[in-house]
């Protein structure tokens, strides 16, 4: 009987010992899985951070103000409200994070009952047809970036002053370098449109001048290759201005502009401007 009792005790002890070993192995496996998950999460966060750094994104924290597209906000509230109503059971959207890109901010929200994630963008992203100077292709930008720079140019406001105004009021603004790139796009478009419009004005001037009753005909001449050319005769007026007065038809000022206007169509047919000074030096003075 004593031997039987000892066998029972030994079995019980051995069984308990095996259970302890199994529990330890399970705990070790769970710890390894948790460590692997933490490492993967850290790698994903590092990759996301590097990607945000590459595309100009940044983490947004604290309080402040931003320019918001009313339609985007309305759509986000409608969609998130529809989801929480469909999910039921007191579901609500929980704030996760905010990331900024220029003057745009996008916020991520997660449903408290399921894995649904909603993202709110303060503005839309647009891609212009014109690339900034020094770049081969245009990239997507927040629409507010483009509108701020465009409005500043139309109102004659310096970009640095416009940025100081917004940042002084606590409104999120794009980097000054980004604003300069946007301004170079607008300048490229204006210059190309100006050239196209001037060419159209010259064609209209020639056609209108040749319709004048007492028109004396074109001026015929030969170019350097000996080819015969003709130039329309047309009445025009010229004027110009600059920072200093010109003497003996010589101009030595830093900046000047010259314009030719057709007296037949009353439209400009020639514009010339010069600038032989450094913009950085002028701003420093």
mmCIF file of C-alpha atoms in Angstrom:
data_model
loop_
_atom_site.group_PDB
_atom_site.id
_atom_site.type_symbol
_atom_site.label_atom_id
_atom_site.label_comp_id
_atom_site.label_asym_id
_atom_site.label_seq_id
_atom_site.Cartn_x
_atom_site.Cartn_y
_atom_site.Cartn_z
ATOM 1 C CA UNK A 1 0.000 0.000 0.000
ATOM 2 C CA UNK A 2 2.834 2.364 0.835
ATOM 3 C CA UNK A 3 4.431 1.631 -2.521
ATOM 4 C CA UNK A 4 1.152 2.345 -4.315
ATOM 5 C CA UNK A 5 0.759 5.655 -2.480
ATOM 6 C CA UNK A 6 4.322 6.684 -3.407
ATOM 7 C CA UNK A 7 3.654 5.899 -7.054
ATOM 8 C CA UNK A 8 0.552 8.083 -6.947
ATOM 9 C CA UNK A 9 2.517 10.957 -5.348
ATOM 10 C CA UNK A 10 5.308 10.611 -7.868
ATOM 11 C CA UNK A 11 2.861 10.677 -10.739
ATOM 12 C CA UNK A 12 1.174 13.750 -9.329
ATOM 13 C CA UNK A 13 4.498 15.540 -8.840
ATOM 14 C CA UNK A 14 5.716 14.558 -12.303
ATOM 15 C CA UNK A 15 2.447 15.724 -13.858
ATOM 16 C CA UNK A 16 2.670 19.064 -12.054
ATOM 17 C CA UNK A 17 6.270 19.460 -13.139
ATOM 18 C CA UNK A 18 5.321 18.805 -16.765
ATOM 19 C CA UNK A 19 2.483 21.319 -16.555
ATOM 20 C CA UNK A 20 4.915 23.905 -15.209
ATOM 21 C CA UNK A 21 7.313 23.183 -18.090
ATOM 22 C CA UNK A 22 4.489 23.493 -20.646
ATOM 23 C CA UNK A 23 3.359 26.792 -19.108
ATOM 24 C CA UNK A 24 6.938 28.108 -19.189
ATOM 25 C CA UNK A 25 7.304 27.108 -22.842
ATOM 26 C CA UNK A 26 4.020 28.806 -23.723
ATOM 27 C CA UNK A 27 5.086 31.958 -21.870
ATOM 28 C CA UNK A 28 8.399 31.925 -23.701
ATOM 29 C CA UNK A 29 6.666 31.553 -27.080
ATOM 30 C CA UNK A 30 4.224 34.359 -26.283
ATOM 31 C CA UNK A 31 7.121 36.604 -25.232
ATOM 32 C CA UNK A 32 8.943 35.796 -28.491
ATOM 33 C CA UNK A 33 5.818 36.601 -30.532
ATOM 34 C CA UNK A 34 5.328 39.865 -28.633
ATOM 35 C CA UNK A 35 8.961 40.818 -29.213
ATOM 36 C CA UNK A 36 8.644 40.026 -32.931
ATOM 37 C CA UNK A 37 5.449 42.076 -33.157
ATOM 38 C CA UNK A 38 7.098 44.988 -31.344
ATOM 39 C CA UNK A 39 10.094 44.806 -33.673
ATOM 40 C CA UNK A 40 7.841 44.750 -36.742
ATOM 41 C CA UNK A 41 5.848 47.678 -35.382
ATOM 42 C CA UNK A 42 9.037 49.645 -34.741
ATOM 43 C CA UNK A 43 10.279 48.867 -38.256
ATOM 44 C CA UNK A 44 6.973 49.993 -39.747
ATOM 45 C CA UNK A 45 7.052 53.188 -37.689
ATOM 46 C CA UNK A 46 10.635 53.833 -38.766
ATOM 47 C CA UNK A 47 9.706 53.236 -42.408
ATOM 48 C CA UNK A 48 6.696 55.523 -42.122
ATOM 49 C CA UNK A 49 8.811 58.192 -40.463
ATOM 50 C CA UNK A 50 11.426 57.952 -43.209
ATOM 51 C CA UNK A 51 8.732 58.160 -45.867
ATOM 52 C CA UNK A 52 7.217 61.220 -44.211
ATOM 53 C CA UNK A 53 10.617 62.829 -44.063
ATOM 54 C CA UNK A 54 11.133 62.079 -47.753
ATOM 55 C CA UNK A 55 7.811 63.573 -48.933
ATOM 56 C CA UNK A 56 7.953 66.561 -46.590
ATOM 57 C CA UNK A 57 5.414 65.280 -44.047
ATOM 58 C CA UNK A 58 5.702 65.993 -40.358
ATOM 59 C CA UNK A 59 4.027 64.976 -37.119
ATOM 60 C CA UNK A 60 1.517 67.564 -35.917
ATOM 61 C CA UNK A 61 1.041 68.082 -32.212
ATOM 62 C CA UNK A 62 -0.315 70.705 -29.868
ATOM 63 C CA UNK A 63 -2.926 73.337 -30.633
ATOM 64 C CA UNK A 64 -3.120 75.622 -33.632
ATOM 65 C CA UNK A 65 -5.169 76.596 -36.641
ATOM 66 C CA UNK A 66 -5.321 75.444 -40.251
ATOM 67 C CA UNK A 67 -7.086 76.367 -43.474
ATOM 68 C CA UNK A 68 -9.866 73.807 -43.986
ATOM 69 C CA UNK A 69 -11.817 72.853 -47.093
ATOM 70 C CA UNK A 70 -15.460 73.007 -46.017
ATOM 71 C CA UNK A 71 -16.605 70.265 -48.390
ATOM 72 C CA UNK A 72 -13.936 67.820 -47.184
ATOM 73 C CA UNK A 73 -14.960 68.356 -43.546
ATOM 74 C CA UNK A 74 -18.621 67.876 -44.403
ATOM 75 C CA UNK A 75 -17.906 64.623 -46.268
ATOM 76 C CA UNK A 76 -15.812 63.255 -43.381
ATOM 77 C CA UNK A 77 -18.530 63.991 -40.795
ATOM 78 C CA UNK A 78 -21.192 62.392 -43.015
ATOM 79 C CA UNK A 79 -19.183 59.216 -43.718
ATOM 80 C CA UNK A 80 -17.971 58.700 -40.131
ATOM 81 C CA UNK A 81 -21.475 59.292 -38.739
ATOM 82 C CA UNK A 82 -22.931 56.777 -41.198
ATOM 83 C CA UNK A 83 -20.376 54.150 -40.144
ATOM 84 C CA UNK A 84 -20.908 54.575 -36.386
ATOM 85 C CA UNK A 85 -24.676 54.331 -36.904
ATOM 86 C CA UNK A 86 -24.280 51.146 -38.929
ATOM 87 C CA UNK A 87 -21.808 49.654 -36.431
ATOM 88 C CA UNK A 88 -24.224 50.289 -33.529
ATOM 89 C CA UNK A 89 -23.707 49.547 -29.850
ATOM 90 C CA UNK A 90 -22.364 52.983 -28.938
ATOM 91 C CA UNK A 91 -19.586 52.924 -31.539
ATOM 92 C CA UNK A 92 -17.538 56.099 -31.871
ATOM 93 C CA UNK A 93 -14.518 57.327 -33.819
ATOM 94 C CA UNK A 94 -11.310 57.486 -31.745
ATOM 95 C CA UNK A 95 -8.542 59.898 -32.722
ATOM 96 C CA UNK A 96 -5.230 58.187 -33.638
ATOM 97 C CA UNK A 97 -2.732 60.668 -35.108
ATOM 98 C CA UNK A 98 -2.221 63.810 -37.195
ATOM 99 C CA UNK A 99 0.327 64.320 -39.965
ATOM 100 C CA UNK A 100 0.974 67.595 -41.756
ATOM 101 C CA UNK A 101 2.209 68.236 -45.288
ATOM 102 C CA UNK A 102 2.630 71.912 -46.102
ATOM 103 C CA UNK A 103 -0.562 73.729 -45.152
ATOM 104 C CA UNK A 104 -2.507 70.449 -45.251
ATOM 105 C CA UNK A 105 -3.188 68.240 -42.223
ATOM 106 C CA UNK A 106 -4.687 64.774 -42.315
ATOM 107 C CA UNK A 107 -6.096 63.129 -39.198
ATOM 108 C CA UNK A 108 -6.655 59.399 -38.697
ATOM 109 C CA UNK A 109 -9.631 58.054 -36.692
ATOM 110 C CA UNK A 110 -10.448 54.431 -35.783
ATOM 111 C CA UNK A 111 -13.808 52.905 -34.936
ATOM 112 C CA UNK A 112 -14.074 51.728 -31.311
ATOM 113 C CA UNK A 113 -15.891 48.506 -32.293
ATOM 114 C CA UNK A 114 -14.203 47.370 -35.510
ATOM 115 C CA UNK A 115 -11.066 47.897 -37.597
ATOM 116 C CA UNK A 116 -12.586 50.686 -39.743
ATOM 117 C CA UNK A 117 -10.197 53.632 -40.156
ATOM 118 C CA UNK A 118 -11.308 57.037 -41.465
ATOM 119 C CA UNK A 119 -8.937 59.781 -42.616
ATOM 120 C CA UNK A 120 -9.811 63.456 -42.757
ATOM 121 C CA UNK A 121 -7.811 65.736 -45.099
ATOM 122 C CA UNK A 122 -8.111 69.462 -44.560
ATOM 123 C CA UNK A 123 -7.756 70.040 -48.315
ATOM 124 C CA UNK A 124 -7.484 68.258 -51.632
ATOM 125 C CA UNK A 125 -4.234 67.449 -53.442
ATOM 126 C CA UNK A 126 -3.723 68.729 -56.982
ATOM 127 C CA UNK A 127 -1.077 68.167 -59.646
ATOM 128 C CA UNK A 128 -0.292 71.100 -61.930
ATOM 129 C CA UNK A 129 0.833 70.783 -65.544
ATOM 130 C CA UNK A 130 3.837 73.056 -64.948
ATOM 131 C CA UNK A 131 6.920 71.902 -63.031
ATOM 132 C CA UNK A 132 8.896 74.214 -60.782
ATOM 133 C CA UNK A 133 12.104 75.671 -62.144
ATOM 134 C CA UNK A 134 14.958 73.191 -61.887
ATOM 135 C CA UNK A 135 12.622 70.158 -61.765
ATOM 136 C CA UNK A 136 11.714 67.710 -64.507
ATOM 137 C CA UNK A 137 8.154 66.941 -63.406
ATOM 138 C CA UNK A 138 5.414 68.374 -61.227
ATOM 139 C CA UNK A 139 4.390 66.626 -58.022
ATOM 140 C CA UNK A 140 1.148 66.695 -56.094
ATOM 141 C CA UNK A 141 0.721 69.548 -53.641
ATOM 142 C CA UNK A 142 -2.002 70.582 -51.182
ATOM 143 C CA UNK A 143 -4.450 72.860 -52.951
ATOM 144 C CA UNK A 144 -4.124 75.480 -50.210
ATOM 145 C CA UNK A 145 -0.367 75.783 -50.907
ATOM 146 C CA UNK A 146 -1.101 76.783 -54.477
ATOM 147 C CA UNK A 147 -3.966 79.114 -53.588
ATOM 148 C CA UNK A 148 -1.977 80.971 -50.901
ATOM 149 C CA UNK A 149 0.928 81.653 -53.274
ATOM 150 C CA UNK A 150 -1.393 82.586 -56.152
ATOM 151 C CA UNK A 151 -3.430 84.973 -53.989
ATOM 152 C CA UNK A 152 -0.269 86.592 -52.608
ATOM 153 C CA UNK A 153 0.989 87.272 -56.135
ATOM 154 C CA UNK A 154 -2.361 88.672 -57.312
ATOM 155 C CA UNK A 155 -2.532 90.970 -54.273
ATOM 156 C CA UNK A 156 1.107 92.049 -54.607
ATOM 157 C CA UNK A 157 2.072 90.646 -51.181
ATOM 158 C CA UNK A 158 5.607 89.438 -50.530
ATOM 159 C CA UNK A 159 5.708 85.706 -49.785
ATOM 160 C CA UNK A 160 7.851 86.105 -46.684
ATOM 161 C CA UNK A 161 5.435 88.704 -45.296
ATOM 162 C CA UNK A 162 2.439 86.500 -46.103
ATOM 163 C CA UNK A 163 4.056 83.595 -44.287
ATOM 164 C CA UNK A 164 4.890 85.789 -41.283
ATOM 165 C CA UNK A 165 1.241 86.905 -41.154
ATOM 166 C CA UNK A 166 -0.136 83.361 -41.116
ATOM 167 C CA UNK A 167 2.452 81.869 -38.759
ATOM 168 C CA UNK A 168 2.060 84.834 -36.406
ATOM 169 C CA UNK A 169 -1.641 83.988 -36.152
ATOM 170 C CA UNK A 170 -0.794 80.346 -35.417
ATOM 171 C CA UNK A 171 -2.011 79.039 -38.790
ATOM 172 C CA UNK A 172 -0.117 76.069 -40.245
ATOM 173 C CA UNK A 173 1.819 77.133 -43.342
ATOM 174 C CA UNK A 174 4.070 75.374 -45.894
ATOM 175 C CA UNK A 175 7.828 75.799 -45.759
ATOM 176 C CA UNK A 176 9.176 78.962 -47.371
ATOM 177 C CA UNK A 177 11.155 76.904 -49.894
ATOM 178 C CA UNK A 178 7.972 75.147 -50.988
ATOM 179 C CA UNK A 179 6.235 78.494 -51.417
ATOM 180 C CA UNK A 180 9.085 79.702 -53.633
ATOM 181 C CA UNK A 181 8.746 76.584 -55.794
ATOM 182 C CA UNK A 182 5.016 77.199 -56.150
ATOM 183 C CA UNK A 183 5.708 80.829 -57.060
ATOM 184 C CA UNK A 184 8.177 79.737 -59.745
ATOM 185 C CA UNK A 185 5.427 77.559 -61.269
ATOM 186 C CA UNK A 186 3.072 80.531 -61.405
ATOM 187 C CA UNK A 187 5.815 82.702 -62.923
ATOM 188 C CA UNK A 188 6.475 80.099 -65.625
ATOM 189 C CA UNK A 189 2.766 79.983 -66.521
ATOM 190 C CA UNK A 190 2.476 83.781 -66.594
ATOM 191 C CA UNK A 191 5.518 84.154 -68.844
ATOM 192 C CA UNK A 192 4.338 81.461 -71.264
ATOM 193 C CA UNK A 193 0.853 82.985 -71.420
ATOM 194 C CA UNK A 194 2.359 86.464 -71.920
ATOM 195 C CA UNK A 195 4.417 85.267 -74.901
ATOM 196 C CA UNK A 196 1.402 83.543 -76.444
ATOM 197 C CA UNK A 197 -0.774 86.597 -75.923
ATOM 198 C CA UNK A 198 1.835 88.983 -77.359
ATOM 199 C CA UNK A 199 2.144 86.833 -80.475
ATOM 200 C CA UNK A 200 -1.636 86.854 -80.884
ATOM 201 C CA UNK A 201 -1.698 90.653 -80.381
ATOM 202 C CA UNK A 202 0.933 91.092 -83.098
ATOM 203 C CA UNK A 203 -1.078 88.993 -85.551
ATOM 204 C CA UNK A 204 -4.177 91.055 -84.817
ATOM 205 C CA UNK A 205 -2.162 94.271 -85.163
ATOM 206 C CA UNK A 206 -0.824 93.257 -88.609
ATOM 207 C CA UNK A 207 -4.282 92.208 -89.836
ATOM 208 C CA UNK A 208 -5.884 95.440 -88.592
ATOM 209 C CA UNK A 209 -3.090 97.643 -90.005
ATOM 210 C CA UNK A 210 -3.403 96.079 -93.457
ATOM 211 C CA UNK A 211 -7.142 96.821 -93.449
ATOM 212 C CA UNK A 212 -6.541 100.558 -93.056
ATOM 213 C CA UNK A 213 -7.788 102.371 -96.235
ATOM 214 C CA UNK A 214 -4.550 104.315 -96.888
ATOM 215 C CA UNK A 215 -2.210 101.403 -96.107
ATOM 216 C CA UNK A 216 1.022 101.782 -98.138
ATOM 217 C CA UNK A 217 1.995 98.117 -98.203
ATOM 218 C CA UNK A 218 4.514 95.983 -96.330
ATOM 219 C CA UNK A 219 8.211 96.767 -96.056
ATOM 220 C CA UNK A 220 10.093 94.220 -98.178
ATOM 221 C CA UNK A 221 13.638 93.218 -97.176
ATOM 222 C CA UNK A 222 16.090 90.331 -97.298
ATOM 223 C CA UNK A 223 17.497 88.500 -94.299
ATOM 224 C CA UNK A 224 21.085 87.342 -93.734
ATOM 225 C CA UNK A 225 20.458 84.215 -95.836
ATOM 226 C CA UNK A 226 19.145 86.262 -98.773
ATOM 227 C CA UNK A 227 15.536 85.166 -98.335
ATOM 228 C CA UNK A 228 12.845 87.735 -99.127
ATOM 229 C CA UNK A 229 10.849 88.966 -96.115
ATOM 230 C CA UNK A 230 8.063 91.483 -95.520
ATOM 231 C CA UNK A 231 7.101 93.465 -92.438
ATOM 232 C CA UNK A 232 3.724 95.095 -91.814
ATOM 233 C CA UNK A 233 3.593 98.876 -91.440
ATOM 234 C CA UNK A 234 1.530 99.889 -88.430
ATOM 235 C CA UNK A 235 1.159 102.839 -86.088
ATOM 236 C CA UNK A 236 2.362 102.237 -82.542
ATOM 237 C CA UNK A 237 3.479 104.172 -79.486
ATOM 238 C CA UNK A 238 6.283 103.368 -77.079
ATOM 239 C CA UNK A 239 6.955 104.200 -73.465
ATOM 240 C CA UNK A 240 9.196 103.005 -70.673
ATOM 241 C CA UNK A 241 10.242 103.624 -67.123
ATOM 242 C CA UNK A 242 12.917 102.723 -64.622
ATOM 243 C CA UNK A 243 14.514 103.496 -61.281
ATOM 244 C CA UNK A 244 16.795 106.199 -62.729
ATOM 245 C CA UNK A 245 16.504 108.597 -65.660
ATOM 246 C CA UNK A 246 18.122 107.675 -68.992
ATOM 247 C CA UNK A 247 20.514 110.070 -70.769
ATOM 248 C CA UNK A 248 21.547 109.971 -74.454
ATOM 249 C CA UNK A 249 19.470 106.830 -74.965
ATOM 250 C CA UNK A 250 21.572 104.996 -72.391
ATOM 251 C CA UNK A 251 20.050 103.481 -69.317
ATOM 252 C CA UNK A 252 22.157 102.531 -66.307
ATOM 253 C CA UNK A 253 19.487 101.798 -63.703
ATOM 254 C CA UNK A 254 18.998 98.517 -61.894
ATOM 255 C CA UNK A 255 15.492 97.909 -63.233
ATOM 256 C CA UNK A 256 13.594 99.120 -66.288
ATOM 257 C CA UNK A 257 10.546 98.285 -68.399
ATOM 258 C CA UNK A 258 9.685 99.138 -72.015
ATOM 259 C CA UNK A 259 6.334 98.639 -73.751
ATOM 260 C CA UNK A 260 5.035 99.047 -77.315
ATOM 261 C CA UNK A 261 1.281 99.507 -77.836
ATOM 262 C CA UNK A 262 -0.524 99.255 -81.162
ATOM 263 C CA UNK A 263 -2.518 102.358 -82.110
ATOM 264 C CA UNK A 264 -4.726 100.216 -84.330
ATOM 265 C CA UNK A 265 -5.897 97.657 -81.741
ATOM 266 C CA UNK A 266 -4.806 99.482 -78.539
ATOM 267 C CA UNK A 267 -3.151 96.265 -77.351
ATOM 268 C CA UNK A 268 0.478 95.713 -76.260
ATOM 269 C CA UNK A 269 2.615 94.117 -78.965
ATOM 270 C CA UNK A 270 6.033 94.319 -77.302
ATOM 271 C CA UNK A 271 7.267 94.218 -73.689
ATOM 272 C CA UNK A 272 10.888 94.319 -72.530
ATOM 273 C CA UNK A 273 12.111 94.420 -68.938
ATOM 274 C CA UNK A 274 15.585 94.301 -67.468
ATOM 275 C CA UNK A 275 16.932 93.600 -64.014
ATOM 276 C CA UNK A 276 20.686 93.677 -63.450
ATOM 277 C CA UNK A 277 20.622 93.624 -59.646
ATOM 278 C CA UNK A 278 20.540 90.809 -57.085
ATOM 279 C CA UNK A 279 17.194 90.317 -55.400
ATOM 280 C CA UNK A 280 18.816 88.988 -52.212
ATOM 281 C CA UNK A 281 21.034 92.060 -51.949
ATOM 282 C CA UNK A 282 18.040 94.385 -52.416
ATOM 283 C CA UNK A 283 16.097 92.595 -49.651
ATOM 284 C CA UNK A 284 19.153 92.733 -47.380
ATOM 285 C CA UNK A 285 19.400 96.501 -47.864
#
